[in-house]
Tab-separated table of C-alpha atoms in Angstrom:
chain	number	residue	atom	x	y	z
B	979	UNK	CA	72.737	117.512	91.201
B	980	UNK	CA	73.839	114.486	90.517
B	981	UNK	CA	72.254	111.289	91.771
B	982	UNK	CA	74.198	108.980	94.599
B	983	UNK	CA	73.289	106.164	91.840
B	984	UNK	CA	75.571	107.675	89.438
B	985	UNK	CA	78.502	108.232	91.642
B	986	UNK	CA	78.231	104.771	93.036
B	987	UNK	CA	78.224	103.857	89.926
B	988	UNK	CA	81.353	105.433	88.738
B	989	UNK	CA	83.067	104.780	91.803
B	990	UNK	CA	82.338	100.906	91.183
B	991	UNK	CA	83.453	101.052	88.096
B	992	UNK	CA	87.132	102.834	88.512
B	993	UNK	CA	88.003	100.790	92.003
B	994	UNK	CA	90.265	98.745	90.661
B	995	UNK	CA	92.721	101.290	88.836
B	996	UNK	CA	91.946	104.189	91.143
B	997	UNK	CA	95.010	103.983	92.901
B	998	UNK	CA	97.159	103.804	90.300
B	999	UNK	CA	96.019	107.189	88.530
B	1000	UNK	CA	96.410	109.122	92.034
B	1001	UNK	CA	99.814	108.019	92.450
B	1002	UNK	CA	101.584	110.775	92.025
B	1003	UNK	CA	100.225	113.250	93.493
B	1004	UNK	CA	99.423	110.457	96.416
B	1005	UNK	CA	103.452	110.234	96.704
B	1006	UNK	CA	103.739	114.117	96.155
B	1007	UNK	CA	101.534	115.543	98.598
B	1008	UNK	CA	98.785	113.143	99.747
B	1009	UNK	CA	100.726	110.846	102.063
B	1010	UNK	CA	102.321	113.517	103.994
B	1011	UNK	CA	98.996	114.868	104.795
B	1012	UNK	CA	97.443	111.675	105.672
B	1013	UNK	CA	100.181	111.079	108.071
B	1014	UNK	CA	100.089	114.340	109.727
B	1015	UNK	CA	96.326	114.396	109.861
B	1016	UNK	CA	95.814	110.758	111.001
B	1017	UNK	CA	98.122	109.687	113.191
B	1018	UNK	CA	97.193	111.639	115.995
B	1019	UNK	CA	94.140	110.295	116.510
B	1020	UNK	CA	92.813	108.184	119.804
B	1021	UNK	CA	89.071	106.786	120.792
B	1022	UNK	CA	86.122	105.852	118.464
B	1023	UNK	CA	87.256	106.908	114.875
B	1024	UNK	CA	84.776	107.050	112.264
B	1025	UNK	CA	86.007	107.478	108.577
B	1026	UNK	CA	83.623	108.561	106.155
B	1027	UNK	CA	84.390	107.380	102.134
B	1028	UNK	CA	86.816	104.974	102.874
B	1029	UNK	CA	87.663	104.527	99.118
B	1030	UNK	CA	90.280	102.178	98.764
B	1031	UNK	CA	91.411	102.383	102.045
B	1032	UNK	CA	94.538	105.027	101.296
B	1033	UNK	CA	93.936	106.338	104.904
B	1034	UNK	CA	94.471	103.140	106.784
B	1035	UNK	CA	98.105	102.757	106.710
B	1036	UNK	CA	98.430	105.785	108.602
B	1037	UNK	CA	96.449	105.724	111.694
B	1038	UNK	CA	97.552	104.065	115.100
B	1039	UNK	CA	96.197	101.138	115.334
B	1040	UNK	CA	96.953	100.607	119.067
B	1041	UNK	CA	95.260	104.191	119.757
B	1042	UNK	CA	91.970	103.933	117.951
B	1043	UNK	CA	88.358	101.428	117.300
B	1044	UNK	CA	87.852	102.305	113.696
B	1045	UNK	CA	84.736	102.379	111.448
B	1046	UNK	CA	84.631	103.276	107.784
B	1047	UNK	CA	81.628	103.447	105.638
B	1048	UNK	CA	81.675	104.038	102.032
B	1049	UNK	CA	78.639	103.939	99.594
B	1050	UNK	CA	80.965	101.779	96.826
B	1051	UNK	CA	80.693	98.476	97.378
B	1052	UNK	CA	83.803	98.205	94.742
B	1053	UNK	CA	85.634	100.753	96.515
B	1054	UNK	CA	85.143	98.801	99.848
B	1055	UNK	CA	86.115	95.926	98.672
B	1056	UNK	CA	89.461	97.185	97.487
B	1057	UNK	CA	90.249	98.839	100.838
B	1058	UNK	CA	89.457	94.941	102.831
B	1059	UNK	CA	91.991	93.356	100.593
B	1060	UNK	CA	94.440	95.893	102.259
B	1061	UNK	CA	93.903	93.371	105.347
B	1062	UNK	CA	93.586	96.216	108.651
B	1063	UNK	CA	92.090	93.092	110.558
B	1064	UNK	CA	91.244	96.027	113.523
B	1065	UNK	CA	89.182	98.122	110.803
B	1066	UNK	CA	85.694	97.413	110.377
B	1067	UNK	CA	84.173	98.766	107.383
B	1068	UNK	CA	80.295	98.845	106.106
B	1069	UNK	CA	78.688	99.561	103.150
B	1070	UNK	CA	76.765	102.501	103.868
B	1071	UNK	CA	75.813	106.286	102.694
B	1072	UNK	CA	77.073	109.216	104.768
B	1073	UNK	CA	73.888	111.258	104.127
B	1074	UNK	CA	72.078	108.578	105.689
B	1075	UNK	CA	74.125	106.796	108.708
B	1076	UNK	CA	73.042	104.078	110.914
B	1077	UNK	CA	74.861	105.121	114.005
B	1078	UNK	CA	73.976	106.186	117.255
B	1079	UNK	CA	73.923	110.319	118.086
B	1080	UNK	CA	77.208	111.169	120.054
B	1081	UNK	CA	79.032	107.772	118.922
B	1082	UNK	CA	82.209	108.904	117.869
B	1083	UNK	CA	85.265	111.061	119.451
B	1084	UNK	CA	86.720	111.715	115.541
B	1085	UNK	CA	85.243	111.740	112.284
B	1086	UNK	CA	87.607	111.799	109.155
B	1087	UNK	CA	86.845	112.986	105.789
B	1088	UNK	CA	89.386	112.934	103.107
B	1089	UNK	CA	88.740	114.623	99.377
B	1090	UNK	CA	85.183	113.012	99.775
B	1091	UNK	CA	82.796	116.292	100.746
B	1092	UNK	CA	83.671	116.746	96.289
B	1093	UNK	CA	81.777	113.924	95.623
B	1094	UNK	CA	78.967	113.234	98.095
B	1095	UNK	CA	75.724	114.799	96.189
B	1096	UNK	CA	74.291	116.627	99.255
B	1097	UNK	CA	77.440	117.401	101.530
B	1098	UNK	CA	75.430	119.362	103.879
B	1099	UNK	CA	73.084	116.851	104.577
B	1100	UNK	CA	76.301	114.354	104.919
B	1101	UNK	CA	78.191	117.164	107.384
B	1102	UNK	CA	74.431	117.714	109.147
B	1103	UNK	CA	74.827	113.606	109.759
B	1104	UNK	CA	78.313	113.941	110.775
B	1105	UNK	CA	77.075	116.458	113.703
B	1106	UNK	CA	74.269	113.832	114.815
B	1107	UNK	CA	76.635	110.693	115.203
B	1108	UNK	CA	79.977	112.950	116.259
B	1109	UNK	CA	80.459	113.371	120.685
B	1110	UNK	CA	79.807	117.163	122.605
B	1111	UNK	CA	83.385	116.857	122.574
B	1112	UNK	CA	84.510	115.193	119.436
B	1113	UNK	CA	86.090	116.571	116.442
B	1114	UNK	CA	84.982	116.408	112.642
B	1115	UNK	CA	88.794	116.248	110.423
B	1116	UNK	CA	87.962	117.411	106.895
B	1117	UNK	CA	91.016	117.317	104.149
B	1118	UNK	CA	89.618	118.016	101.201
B	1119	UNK	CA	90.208	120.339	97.718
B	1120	UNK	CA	88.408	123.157	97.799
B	1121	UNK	CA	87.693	126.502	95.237
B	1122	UNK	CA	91.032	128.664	95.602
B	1123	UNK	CA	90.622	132.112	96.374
B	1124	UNK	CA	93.224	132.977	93.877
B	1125	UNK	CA	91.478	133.566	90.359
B	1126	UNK	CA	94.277	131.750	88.358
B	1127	UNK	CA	93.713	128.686	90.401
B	1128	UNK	CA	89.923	129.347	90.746
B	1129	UNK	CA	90.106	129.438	87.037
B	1130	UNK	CA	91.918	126.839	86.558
B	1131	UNK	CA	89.645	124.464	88.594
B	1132	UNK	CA	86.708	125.719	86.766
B	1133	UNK	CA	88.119	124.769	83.364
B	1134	UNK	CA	88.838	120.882	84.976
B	1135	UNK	CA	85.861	120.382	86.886
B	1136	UNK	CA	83.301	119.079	83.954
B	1137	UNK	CA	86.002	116.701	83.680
B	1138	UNK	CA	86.188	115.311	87.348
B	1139	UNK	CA	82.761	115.567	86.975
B	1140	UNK	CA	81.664	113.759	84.808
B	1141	UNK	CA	84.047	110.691	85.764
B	1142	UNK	CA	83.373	110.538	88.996
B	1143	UNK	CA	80.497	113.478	90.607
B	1144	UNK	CA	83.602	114.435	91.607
B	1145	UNK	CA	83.539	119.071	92.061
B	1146	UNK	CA	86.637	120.437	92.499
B	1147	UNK	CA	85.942	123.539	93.127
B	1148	UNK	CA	82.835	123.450	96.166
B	1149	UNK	CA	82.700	125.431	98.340
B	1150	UNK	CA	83.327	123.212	101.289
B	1151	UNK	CA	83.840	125.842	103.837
B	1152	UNK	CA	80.518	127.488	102.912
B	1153	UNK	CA	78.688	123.883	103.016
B	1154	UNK	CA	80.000	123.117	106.665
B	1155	UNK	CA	78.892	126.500	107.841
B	1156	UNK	CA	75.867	125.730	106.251
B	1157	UNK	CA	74.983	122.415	108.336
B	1158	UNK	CA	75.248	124.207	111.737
B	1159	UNK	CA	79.184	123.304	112.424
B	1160	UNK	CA	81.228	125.421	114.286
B	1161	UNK	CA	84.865	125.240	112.506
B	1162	UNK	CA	87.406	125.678	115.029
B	1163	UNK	CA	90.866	125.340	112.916
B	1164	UNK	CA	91.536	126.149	109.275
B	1165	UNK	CA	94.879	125.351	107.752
B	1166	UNK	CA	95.988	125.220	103.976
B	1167	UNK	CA	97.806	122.144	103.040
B	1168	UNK	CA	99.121	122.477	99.152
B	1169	UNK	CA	98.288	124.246	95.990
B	1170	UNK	CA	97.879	127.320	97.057
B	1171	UNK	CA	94.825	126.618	98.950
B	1172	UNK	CA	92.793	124.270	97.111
B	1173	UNK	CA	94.149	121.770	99.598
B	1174	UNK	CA	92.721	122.848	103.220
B	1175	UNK	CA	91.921	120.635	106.201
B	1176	UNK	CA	89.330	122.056	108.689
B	1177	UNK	CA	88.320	120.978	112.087
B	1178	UNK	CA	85.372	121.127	113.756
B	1179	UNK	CA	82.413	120.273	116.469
B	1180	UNK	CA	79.014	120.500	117.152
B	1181	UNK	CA	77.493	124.060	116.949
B	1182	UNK	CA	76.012	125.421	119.770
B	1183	UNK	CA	72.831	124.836	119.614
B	1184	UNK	CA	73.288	120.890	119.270
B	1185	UNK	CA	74.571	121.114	123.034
């Protein structure tokens, strides 16, 4: 596995030009989803892996008391320049947050479960610090079912890898079955259906 260190390192080191090598597929397919997935939302929103702060455009300010965390500092710092003067954003690791049990009413994930080294210990987190009632939003690229695509993915990953800790092809549904979340929606978004966004809330046994 590799270390948090490392990605935060990487991270850090591509902040500034990150943007501009997603932009196409940002302006194909990402901004849609962001709108679609984001928008919506009302109450305490907490958005894990804030990155460069692509998400904040897109969520209703007048509806929502935001917090993002991100364990970048560089990345962070790129997202405050975006001046959301409503969005508060700390430096801090989702496998390790310093928030209250049952503090939010939505958490938000988007393409970050790839890169966090333990995502089930980040998705257990998520189910401490996320309401009875609350929902957990997860858009992220996942391992297609389809063996071209699967394939495909497998040939790229070392490559995401090793520039960011970034894997492609995780499986993401397995890992948030994994930390004791009960996934309530499932929906495929693009390509096939490496892009998916789930939902979901605490399992039963957290009450």
């Amino acid at each position: 596995m590799t270390s948090t260190k490392n990605i935060q390192e990487r991270y850090d080191r591509f902040a500034r030009v990150y943007d501009f090598f997603e932009y196409p597929i940002e302006r194909l397919f990402f901004a849609r989803i962001r709108r679609e997935t984001l928008s919506p939302l009302k109450g305490k929103v907490l958005e894990i892996g804030v990155g460069t702060g692509k998400n904040l455009p897109y969520y209703n300010w007048k509806n929502i008391e935001y917090t993002g965390i991100d364990f970048s500092k560089n990345m962070l710092e790129m997202a405050k320049r975006k001046n959301f003067s409503k969005a508060k954003m700390v430096y801090m690791d989702a496998q390790d947050m310093d928030f209250k049990e049952n503090s939010f009413d939505y958490i938000v994930t988007t393409f970050v479960l790839c890169s966090i080294p333990d995502p089930v210990k980040a998705l257990k987190e998520m189910q401490r610090v996320i309401k009875k009632e609350g929902k957990i939003i997860m858009v992220e690229h996942v391992r297609s079912k389809n063996p071209l695509l699967a394939f495909w993915q497998d040939i790229h990953n070392p490559l995401t890898k090793f520039f960011f800790g970034s894997n492609i092809n995780r499986d993401t549904k397995g890992n948030i079955k994994k930390s004791g979340l009960h996934i309530i929606k499932e929906e495929s978004l693009a390509l096939g259906d490496i892009f998916r966004r789930f939902e979901a809330k605490k399992g039963d046994e957290h009450g």
